Short mmCIF file of C-alpha atoms in Angstrom, two decimals:
data_model
loop_
_atom_site.label_atom_id
_atom_site.label_comp_id
_atom_site.label_asym_id
_atom_site.label_seq_id
_atom_site.Cartn_x
_atom_site.Cartn_y
_atom_site.Cartn_z
CA MET N 133 15.04 19.22 -2.22
CA ASN N 134 14.47 21.96 -3.84
CA ALA N 135 11.77 23.35 -5.88
CA PRO N 136 10.54 21.14 -8.28
CA ILE N 137 8.79 23.33 -11.68
CA PHE N 138 5.47 23.24 -10.41
CA THR N 139 4.71 23.31 -6.65
CA ASN N 140 0.78 24.40 -6.85
CA ASP N 141 -1.12 21.08 -6.20
CA ALA N 142 -3.43 22.40 -8.67
CA ILE N 143 -1.43 22.91 -11.65
CA VAL N 144 -0.14 19.12 -9.55
CA PHE N 145 -2.72 17.23 -9.34
CA GLY N 146 -3.67 18.63 -13.83
CA ILE N 147 -0.91 16.96 -14.60
CA LEU N 148 -0.93 13.96 -13.32
CA MET N 149 -5.23 13.77 -14.53
CA LEU N 150 -3.06 14.02 -17.77
CA SER N 151 -0.52 10.88 -17.01
CA LEU N 152 -3.38 9.38 -16.17
CA GLY N 153 -6.08 10.25 -19.52
CA PHE N 154 -1.86 9.28 -21.31
CA VAL N 155 -2.19 5.66 -19.66
CA PHE N 156 -5.55 5.05 -20.75
CA PHE N 157 -6.09 6.62 -23.88
CA THR N 158 -2.71 4.50 -24.81
CA GLU N 159 -3.72 1.32 -23.46
CA ASN N 160 -7.51 0.94 -24.87
CA LEU N 161 -5.40 1.37 -29.62
CA LYS N 162 -6.52 -1.20 -30.56
CA THR N 163 -3.06 -1.08 -33.15
CA GLY N 164 0.37 -0.45 -32.87
CA PHE N 165 3.20 -0.13 -30.79
CA TRP N 166 0.50 0.69 -27.77
CA VAL N 167 -1.00 -3.06 -27.91
CA LYS N 168 2.65 -4.55 -27.75
CA PHE N 169 3.60 -2.32 -24.89
CA TYR N 170 0.42 -3.45 -22.72
CA LYS N 171 1.12 -7.19 -23.00
CA ILE N 172 4.40 -6.92 -21.54
CA VAL N 173 3.17 -3.58 -19.27
CA PRO N 174 0.16 -3.09 -17.41
CA GLY N 175 -1.48 0.56 -17.30
CA LEU N 176 -1.46 -0.04 -13.67
CA PHE N 177 2.71 0.68 -13.38
CA MET N 178 1.82 3.58 -16.07
CA ALA N 179 -0.20 4.88 -14.20
CA TYR N 180 2.55 4.76 -10.88
CA PHE N 181 5.74 5.00 -12.77
CA ILE N 182 4.74 8.21 -15.32
CA PRO N 183 4.51 10.94 -11.91
CA ALA N 184 7.64 9.01 -11.16
CA LEU N 185 9.14 10.67 -14.06
CA PHE N 186 8.17 13.88 -13.58
CA THR N 187 9.46 13.55 -10.01
CA THR N 188 12.62 11.94 -11.18
CA PHE N 189 13.70 15.27 -13.17
CA GLY N 190 12.39 18.10 -11.35
CA VAL N 191 8.61 18.84 -12.02
CA ILE N 192 6.79 18.19 -9.65
CA ALA N 193 8.09 16.97 -5.92
CA PRO N 194 5.90 15.88 -3.01
CA GLU N 195 7.99 17.73 -0.86
CA TRP N 196 11.42 20.83 -1.15
CA GLU N 197 12.06 23.31 0.77
CA ILE N 198 13.01 26.67 -0.44
CA GLU N 199 15.37 29.78 0.50
CA ASN N 200 12.79 32.85 1.32
CA THR N 201 14.45 36.36 0.25
CA ALA N 202 14.98 36.33 4.35
CA GLY N 203 17.67 33.91 3.62
CA GLU N 204 15.64 31.64 5.75
CA ILE N 205 15.02 27.99 4.79
CA VAL N 206 11.00 27.64 4.26
CA LYS N 207 9.63 24.14 3.56
CA GLY N 208 7.08 23.23 0.97
CA LYS N 209 4.62 20.14 1.17
CA SER N 210 2.02 18.53 -1.47
CA GLN N 211 -1.54 17.79 0.45
CA LEU N 212 -1.97 14.93 -2.77
CA TYR N 213 -1.42 12.17 -1.53
CA TYR N 214 -2.54 13.38 1.69
CA VAL N 215 -5.99 14.38 0.30
CA SER N 216 -5.80 11.07 -2.23
CA SER N 217 -5.38 8.27 1.27
CA ARG N 218 -8.00 10.30 3.35
CA PHE N 219 -10.33 10.97 1.14
CA LEU N 220 -10.57 9.06 -2.53
CA LEU N 221 -9.20 5.88 -0.57
CA PRO N 222 -11.59 5.42 1.28
CA ALA N 223 -14.74 6.48 -0.63
CA ALA N 224 -13.38 4.11 -3.32
CA LEU N 225 -13.92 1.38 -0.97
CA VAL N 226 -16.53 2.06 0.30
CA LEU N 227 -17.20 1.46 -3.60
CA MET N 228 -16.07 -1.34 -4.22
CA THR N 229 -17.12 -3.27 -1.12
CA LEU N 230 -21.23 -2.38 -2.11
CA SER N 231 -21.17 -5.49 -3.49
CA ILE N 232 -18.56 -8.42 -2.49
CA ASP N 233 -19.51 -11.00 -1.17
CA LEU N 234 -18.80 -12.01 1.74
CA ARG N 235 -19.04 -15.54 1.50
CA ALA N 236 -17.37 -16.14 -1.83
CA ILE N 237 -14.66 -14.24 0.08
CA PHE N 238 -14.90 -16.56 2.78
CA ASN N 239 -14.86 -19.25 0.74
CA LEU N 240 -10.91 -18.43 -0.78
CA GLY N 241 -9.79 -20.65 1.61
CA ASN N 242 -7.14 -20.61 4.32
CA LYS N 243 -4.38 -19.47 0.95
CA ALA N 244 -5.37 -16.07 1.72
CA LEU N 245 -3.80 -16.27 5.59
CA ILE N 246 -1.26 -19.06 4.88
CA MET N 247 0.79 -16.62 2.59
CA PHE N 248 -0.24 -13.03 3.93
CA PHE N 249 2.10 -14.75 7.71
CA THR N 250 4.59 -15.85 4.91
CA GLY N 251 4.79 -12.70 3.84
CA THR N 252 5.21 -11.39 7.62
CA ILE N 253 7.88 -14.07 8.18
CA GLY N 254 9.64 -13.13 5.22
CA ILE N 255 10.07 -9.03 6.98
CA ILE N 256 10.82 -10.61 10.29
CA LEU N 257 13.99 -13.23 9.29
CA GLY N 258 15.06 -10.72 5.85
CA GLY N 259 16.62 -8.37 8.57
CA PRO N 260 18.54 -10.47 10.26
CA LEU N 261 19.88 -12.25 7.48
CA ALA N 262 20.39 -9.43 5.39
CA ILE N 263 22.59 -7.61 7.57
CA LEU N 264 24.33 -10.63 7.65
CA LEU N 265 25.15 -10.96 3.66
CA ILE N 266 25.96 -7.10 4.18
CA SER N 267 28.61 -7.22 6.40
CA ILE N 268 30.87 -9.91 4.40
CA PHE N 269 31.09 -7.51 1.99
CA SER N 270 30.84 -4.27 3.82
CA PRO N 271 30.03 -3.75 7.75
CA GLU N 272 30.28 -0.12 8.73
CA THR N 273 27.26 -0.18 6.28
CA VAL N 274 25.44 -1.96 9.26
CA GLY N 275 27.65 -1.16 12.02
CA GLY N 276 27.11 1.65 14.47
CA ALA N 277 26.96 1.58 17.97
CA ASP N 278 24.40 3.01 20.92
CA PHE N 279 22.05 5.04 19.36
CA ASP N 280 23.61 4.86 16.06
CA ALA N 281 22.96 1.27 15.64
CA VAL N 282 21.62 0.66 12.32
CA TRP N 283 19.66 -2.73 13.66
CA ARG N 284 18.04 -0.09 15.36
CA GLY N 285 16.93 2.35 12.44
CA LEU N 286 15.76 -0.82 10.50
CA SER N 287 13.71 -1.62 12.93
CA THR N 288 12.08 1.41 12.17
CA LEU N 289 11.03 -0.58 8.87
CA ALA N 290 9.75 -3.88 10.13
CA GLY N 291 7.32 -1.52 11.77
CA SER N 292 6.13 -0.42 8.54
CA TRP N 293 7.07 -4.09 5.98
CA ILE N 294 4.30 -5.66 7.91
CA GLY N 295 2.41 -3.43 9.81
CA GLY N 296 2.44 0.50 8.91
CA GLY N 297 2.98 4.48 9.53
CA ALA N 298 1.59 3.51 13.29
CA ASN N 299 4.08 0.91 13.90
CA GLN N 300 6.59 2.23 12.53
CA THR N 301 6.13 5.52 14.74
CA ALA N 302 6.18 2.73 17.64
CA MET N 303 9.67 1.26 16.95
CA LEU N 304 10.70 4.22 16.39
CA GLU N 305 10.29 4.86 20.38
CA ILE N 306 10.95 1.22 21.28
CA TYR N 307 14.50 1.52 20.05
CA LYS N 308 15.55 5.47 20.61
CA PHE N 309 17.16 5.46 16.86
CA ASN N 310 18.89 8.33 16.40
CA PRO N 311 16.28 10.67 14.71
CA ALA N 312 18.96 13.02 12.94
CA LYS N 313 19.80 10.16 11.31
CA TYR N 314 15.32 9.03 9.95
CA GLY N 315 15.21 10.38 7.19
CA GLY N 316 17.90 7.94 5.67
CA MET N 317 15.42 5.43 6.93
CA VAL N 318 12.11 6.54 5.92
CA PHE N 319 13.70 7.19 2.24
CA VAL N 320 15.03 3.49 2.10
CA ASP N 321 10.99 2.07 3.20
CA ILE N 322 9.54 4.95 0.07
CA VAL N 323 11.96 3.36 -2.24
CA ILE N 324 12.51 -0.21 -1.62
CA ALA N 325 8.27 -0.40 -0.98
CA ASN N 326 8.09 1.16 -4.32
CA ILE N 327 10.01 -0.04 -5.77
CA TRP N 328 8.82 -3.60 -4.51
CA MET N 329 5.10 -2.70 -5.47
CA ALA N 330 5.96 -2.04 -9.68
CA ILE N 331 7.50 -5.19 -9.86
CA LEU N 332 4.54 -6.73 -8.37
CA LEU N 333 1.52 -5.27 -10.68
CA ILE N 334 3.76 -5.61 -13.20
CA GLY N 335 3.17 -9.67 -12.36
CA ILE N 336 -0.52 -9.01 -12.79
CA GLY N 337 -0.17 -8.48 -16.55
CA LYS N 338 1.84 -12.16 -16.71
CA LYS N 339 -0.45 -13.39 -13.75
CA GLU N 340 -1.93 -16.29 -16.11
CA LYS N 341 1.60 -17.42 -16.72
CA ILE N 342 2.48 -17.33 -12.87
CA ASP N 343 0.05 -18.68 -11.76
CA ASN N 344 0.58 -21.96 -14.39
CA TRP N 345 3.86 -22.15 -13.18
CA LEU N 346 3.41 -22.43 -9.68
CA LYS N 347 0.43 -24.56 -10.67
CA ALA N 348 -2.06 -22.58 -9.31
CA ASP N 349 -5.23 -23.27 -8.42
CA ASN N 350 -7.26 -19.72 -8.78
CA SER N 351 -11.02 -21.20 -9.22
CA ALA N 352 -11.88 -19.97 -5.91
CA ILE N 353 -11.46 -16.09 -7.35
CA GLU N 354 -12.51 -16.74 -10.23
CA GLU N 355 -16.12 -18.42 -8.60
CA LEU N 356 -15.55 -14.61 -6.88
CA LYS N 357 -15.35 -12.55 -8.94
CA THR N 358 -17.75 -14.10 -11.74
CA LYS N 359 -20.98 -14.27 -9.00
CA VAL N 360 -20.23 -9.96 -9.14
CA SER N 361 -19.99 -9.71 -12.87
CA GLN N 362 -23.31 -11.76 -12.73
CA PHE N 363 -24.46 -9.36 -10.34
CA THR N 364 -23.73 -5.99 -11.62
CA GLN N 365 -25.24 -7.37 -14.96
CA SER N 366 -28.24 -8.36 -13.46
CA VAL N 367 -28.99 -4.76 -11.89
CA LYS N 368 -27.14 -2.86 -14.64
CA LYS N 369 -28.68 0.44 -15.55
CA ASN N 370 -28.85 3.34 -17.17
CA PRO N 371 -27.04 5.82 -14.33
CA SER N 372 -28.72 9.29 -13.85
CA LEU N 373 -27.17 12.09 -12.37
CA THR N 374 -28.99 11.67 -9.62
CA ASP N 375 -27.40 8.23 -8.87
CA PHE N 376 -23.52 10.08 -9.19
CA MET N 377 -24.80 11.59 -7.18
CA ILE N 378 -26.44 9.68 -4.30
CA MET N 379 -23.80 7.16 -4.86
CA LEU N 380 -20.90 9.84 -4.08
CA ALA N 381 -23.43 11.09 -0.77
CA ILE N 382 -22.94 7.23 0.50
CA ALA N 383 -19.27 7.15 -0.34
CA PHE N 384 -17.89 10.74 1.85
CA GLY N 385 -21.48 10.75 4.01
CA THR N 386 -19.12 7.84 4.92
CA VAL N 387 -16.13 9.22 5.22
CA GLY N 388 -16.87 12.10 6.60
CA PHE N 389 -18.43 9.93 9.53
CA GLY N 390 -15.31 7.74 9.51
CA HIS N 391 -13.01 10.64 10.08
CA LEU N 392 -15.52 11.48 12.84
CA VAL N 393 -15.51 8.24 14.49
CA SER N 394 -11.34 7.96 13.57
CA LYS N 395 -11.18 11.34 15.59
CA TYR N 396 -12.69 10.24 18.79
CA LEU N 397 -11.56 6.06 18.78
CA SER N 398 -7.81 7.33 17.99
CA THR N 399 -7.74 9.52 20.67
CA PHE N 400 -10.24 7.08 23.44
CA PHE N 401 -8.13 4.34 22.57
CA GLY N 402 -5.11 7.11 22.22
CA ASN N 403 -5.62 7.31 26.09
CA ILE N 404 -5.88 4.25 27.01
CA VAL N 405 -2.72 2.71 25.60
CA SER N 406 -0.98 5.71 27.32
CA ALA N 407 -1.44 4.45 30.78
CA ILE N 408 -0.18 1.22 29.77
CA ASN N 409 2.84 0.36 31.97
CA SER N 410 4.65 -1.69 30.09
CA PRO N 411 6.63 0.50 27.61
CA THR N 412 6.71 -2.88 25.29
CA TRP N 413 3.05 -3.73 25.87
CA LYS N 414 2.06 0.24 25.08
CA ASN N 415 3.95 0.04 21.55
CA ILE N 416 2.37 -3.16 21.08
CA PHE N 417 -1.39 -1.20 21.08
CA THR N 418 0.81 2.17 19.65
CA PHE N 419 -1.47 1.13 16.24
CA LEU N 420 -5.14 1.72 18.09
CA GLY N 421 -4.35 5.73 18.34
CA SER N 422 -4.20 5.71 14.87
CA GLY N 423 -6.66 7.79 13.05
CA PHE N 424 -5.96 5.93 9.94
CA PHE N 425 -5.85 2.82 11.73
CA TRP N 426 -9.89 3.73 12.66
CA LEU N 427 -10.97 5.39 9.15
CA ILE N 428 -9.62 2.47 7.06
CA SER N 429 -11.72 0.05 9.68
CA THR N 430 -14.60 2.35 10.04
CA SER N 431 -15.00 2.89 6.43
CA THR N 432 -15.25 -0.99 5.17
CA ILE N 433 -17.26 -2.12 8.45
CA ILE N 434 -20.38 0.30 6.71
CA ALA N 435 -19.25 -0.98 3.46
CA VAL N 436 -19.83 -4.62 4.75
CA ILE N 437 -23.55 -3.11 6.06
CA LEU N 438 -24.28 -1.16 3.33
CA SER N 439 -23.18 -4.40 1.63
CA PHE N 440 -26.89 -6.30 2.60
CA THR N 441 -28.96 -3.10 1.82
CA LYS N 442 -30.43 -2.09 -1.45
CA ALA N 443 -27.12 0.08 -2.28
CA LYS N 444 -24.89 -3.00 -3.44
CA ASN N 445 -27.27 -2.00 -6.16
CA TYR N 446 -25.94 1.16 -7.13
CA GLU N 447 -23.17 -1.24 -8.68
CA GLY N 448 -24.79 -2.12 -11.48
CA ALA N 449 -25.03 1.65 -11.88
CA GLY N 450 -21.29 2.32 -11.82
CA ALA N 451 -20.16 2.00 -8.28
CA SER N 452 -16.99 0.59 -8.44
CA LYS N 453 -15.83 1.94 -11.67
CA ILE N 454 -15.67 5.57 -9.92
CA GLY N 455 -13.97 3.82 -7.11
CA SER N 456 -11.23 2.56 -9.53
CA ILE N 457 -11.32 6.27 -10.85
CA PHE N 458 -10.45 6.59 -6.96
CA ILE N 459 -6.90 4.60 -6.93
CA TYR N 460 -5.68 5.60 -9.70
CA ILE N 461 -5.61 9.33 -8.63
CA LEU N 462 -3.81 7.61 -5.67
CA VAL N 463 -1.91 5.28 -7.83
CA ALA N 464 -0.54 8.68 -8.63
CA THR N 465 -0.15 10.49 -6.06
CA ILE N 466 1.97 7.66 -4.43
CA GLY N 467 4.18 7.53 -8.11
CA MET N 468 4.54 10.75 -7.42
CA LYS N 469 6.69 10.04 -3.83
CA MET N 470 9.13 8.39 -6.05
CA ASP N 471 11.92 10.47 -6.74
CA LEU N 472 14.39 7.79 -8.48
CA ALA N 473 17.53 9.13 -8.78
CA LEU N 474 17.53 8.77 -4.80
CA ILE N 475 18.43 5.65 -5.05
CA PHE N 476 21.53 6.07 -5.69
CA GLU N 477 22.63 8.54 -2.92
CA ASN N 478 22.69 5.48 0.03
CA LEU N 479 22.62 2.00 -1.85
CA GLY N 480 24.16 0.21 1.29
CA LEU N 481 21.23 0.59 2.61
CA ILE N 482 19.66 0.86 -0.46
CA ALA N 483 21.06 -2.80 -1.34
CA ILE N 484 20.23 -3.91 2.79
CA GLY N 485 16.40 -2.81 1.43
CA VAL N 486 16.81 -5.53 -1.65
CA VAL N 487 18.39 -8.22 -0.07
CA TRP N 488 15.27 -7.99 2.31
CA MET N 489 12.82 -7.52 0.29
CA SER N 490 14.95 -10.73 -2.20
CA ILE N 491 14.65 -12.85 1.14
CA HIS N 492 10.56 -11.54 1.92
CA ALA N 493 9.62 -12.21 -2.22
CA GLY N 494 11.29 -15.35 -1.76
CA LEU N 495 9.61 -16.30 0.19
CA LEU N 496 6.30 -15.97 -0.80
CA ILE N 497 7.00 -17.29 -4.13
CA LEU N 498 8.30 -21.03 -2.51
CA VAL N 499 5.62 -21.03 -0.29
CA ALA N 500 3.07 -20.62 -3.62
CA LYS N 501 4.66 -23.10 -5.07
CA ILE N 502 3.79 -25.96 -2.26
CA ILE N 503 0.86 -24.70 -1.88
CA LYS N 504 -0.34 -23.94 -4.77
CA ALA N 505 -1.33 -20.68 -4.97
CA PRO N 506 -3.02 -18.31 -6.93
CA TYR N 507 -0.46 -15.11 -7.67
CA PHE N 508 -2.58 -13.27 -6.29
CA PHE N 509 -2.91 -13.92 -2.48
CA LEU N 510 0.80 -13.52 -2.81
CA ALA N 511 1.22 -10.67 -4.21
CA VAL N 512 -1.82 -9.01 -1.94
CA GLY N 513 -0.41 -11.18 1.43
CA SER N 514 3.59 -9.32 0.78
CA GLN N 515 1.18 -5.59 -0.55
CA ALA N 516 -0.67 -6.10 2.71
CA ASN N 517 1.88 -6.61 5.01
CA VAL N 518 4.87 -4.29 3.01
CA GLY N 519 1.89 -1.11 1.62
CA GLY N 520 -0.37 -1.53 4.59
CA ALA N 521 -3.80 -0.39 3.43
CA ALA N 522 -3.14 2.73 1.37
CA SER N 523 -1.25 0.85 -1.03
CA ALA N 524 -2.96 -3.31 -0.59
CA PRO N 525 -6.20 -2.49 -2.18
CA ILE N 526 -4.95 -0.83 -5.18
CA VAL N 527 -3.19 -4.56 -5.98
CA ALA N 528 -6.06 -6.27 -4.52
CA GLN N 529 -8.13 -4.27 -7.10
CA ALA N 530 -5.93 -4.77 -10.27
CA PHE N 531 -6.65 -8.44 -9.87
CA HIS N 532 -10.32 -7.26 -10.18
CA PRO N 533 -12.23 -4.74 -8.04
CA SER N 534 -14.71 -7.09 -6.21
CA LEU N 535 -11.48 -8.20 -4.70
CA ALA N 536 -10.62 -4.17 -2.56
CA THR N 537 -11.78 -5.71 0.18
CA VAL N 538 -9.55 -8.30 0.98
CA GLY N 539 -6.25 -6.27 1.04
CA VAL N 540 -8.07 -4.51 3.07
CA LEU N 541 -9.05 -6.53 5.38
CA LEU N 542 -5.50 -8.32 5.50
CA ALA N 543 -4.24 -4.98 5.95
CA VAL N 544 -6.13 -4.62 9.29
CA PHE N 545 -4.72 -7.12 10.55
CA GLY N 546 -1.44 -6.57 9.84
CA TYR N 547 -1.87 -2.91 11.81
CA ALA N 548 -2.55 -5.77 14.92
CA ILE N 549 0.40 -7.75 14.82
CA GLY N 550 2.83 -4.94 13.08
CA THR N 551 4.63 -3.74 16.98
CA VAL N 552 5.12 -7.43 17.63
CA GLY N 553 6.45 -8.58 14.08
CA ALA N 554 8.43 -6.20 14.07
CA ILE N 555 10.22 -6.52 17.67
CA ALA N 556 10.77 -10.00 17.19
CA CYS N 557 13.48 -8.68 13.68
CA THR N 558 14.67 -6.62 15.13
CA ILE N 559 16.36 -8.70 18.12
CA LEU N 560 17.10 -10.90 15.67
CA MET N 561 18.79 -8.20 13.72
CA GLU N 562 20.25 -7.13 16.93
CA LEU N 563 21.97 -10.79 17.19
CA ALA N 564 23.35 -10.44 13.76
CA SER N 565 24.38 -6.73 13.77
CA SER N 566 26.94 -8.59 17.01
CA LEU N 567 27.61 -12.08 15.48
#
């Protein structure tokens, strides 16, 4: 990828913040074109889409290559997504979880888990079905032999779309896909997963109509939102500088502790996992060696503990609003990773991804219709699989900040079953490729 116009992260961050400012300014206009526009397209989607346009037109980029004066190719990379996902995301989760009502979360019932597992099954079945369908029109797209076999590469997508990055790496290790071609699979992962998240965000703008069509009972969700709103009103105050500093101290103090603990826990469990003799069992538990897994888990656990203390009263000073700011910055950096022009460079693999994700989506819609599950459970159950802990809270908090924790809990569960589900999917994909 050629170098974009701006490679300095300070400048790029300024561009992203201007984009977010534009979205919030136009979304809050009371008259004119933008009122009608945001009735169709939610602001959260625009916060994602505008940075994607900047990347597509070469203004900014997540990664690039340049040739130095010695004729050597030098790779460059923006650190904004890393900072957002490793610092701002866990801080946001802490601030949004301070006022959590665990009893109300559990009262959401079993539909959240049903939709999550439906999403998992959709990924497991979607891979082999996509191979069978695409092979009818383009057998070479799903072909390949030995370690170049496409099904081996697609196994890494299954790991990512059920669990996360650690599960994806585990599948690469298990099935030994050609490393030279692995970049193409990563590209499909980024494109399809981000397009699907964009569709889910657009659907949030139509959630009432979708819920009516599904004949969904979202009373438990509304009850949770009402409880949080009533609590917020009961402790509402005009925040002082001290309040802001204490909230940031709680958030980033927890993040710092999370990084400290995750370093030791990932090393400790990583050593245990590496000592397992069975390659299959070793890769199933690879996620335990992921620092990001322990960072998110530790931050969430501490936030839940704090929700039983007076720290929860900081919701009245705007804790979840600060958390939402961090989430929007994360959304912008995720959008920055999406180059829409690259979609046309590998249409065969993209077609597999589109069919695969369509099967996943279709099964979710079918089950949601049958059990009358609200769109919230469909969207978050899907994103907890496909996007993991980095993006499931984004979709969840778009419904209400108090619901972000639901996305985190499901995503963390996805890490635990990601490799097992991906192995099942890969076995079926290998069979489908041999037909």
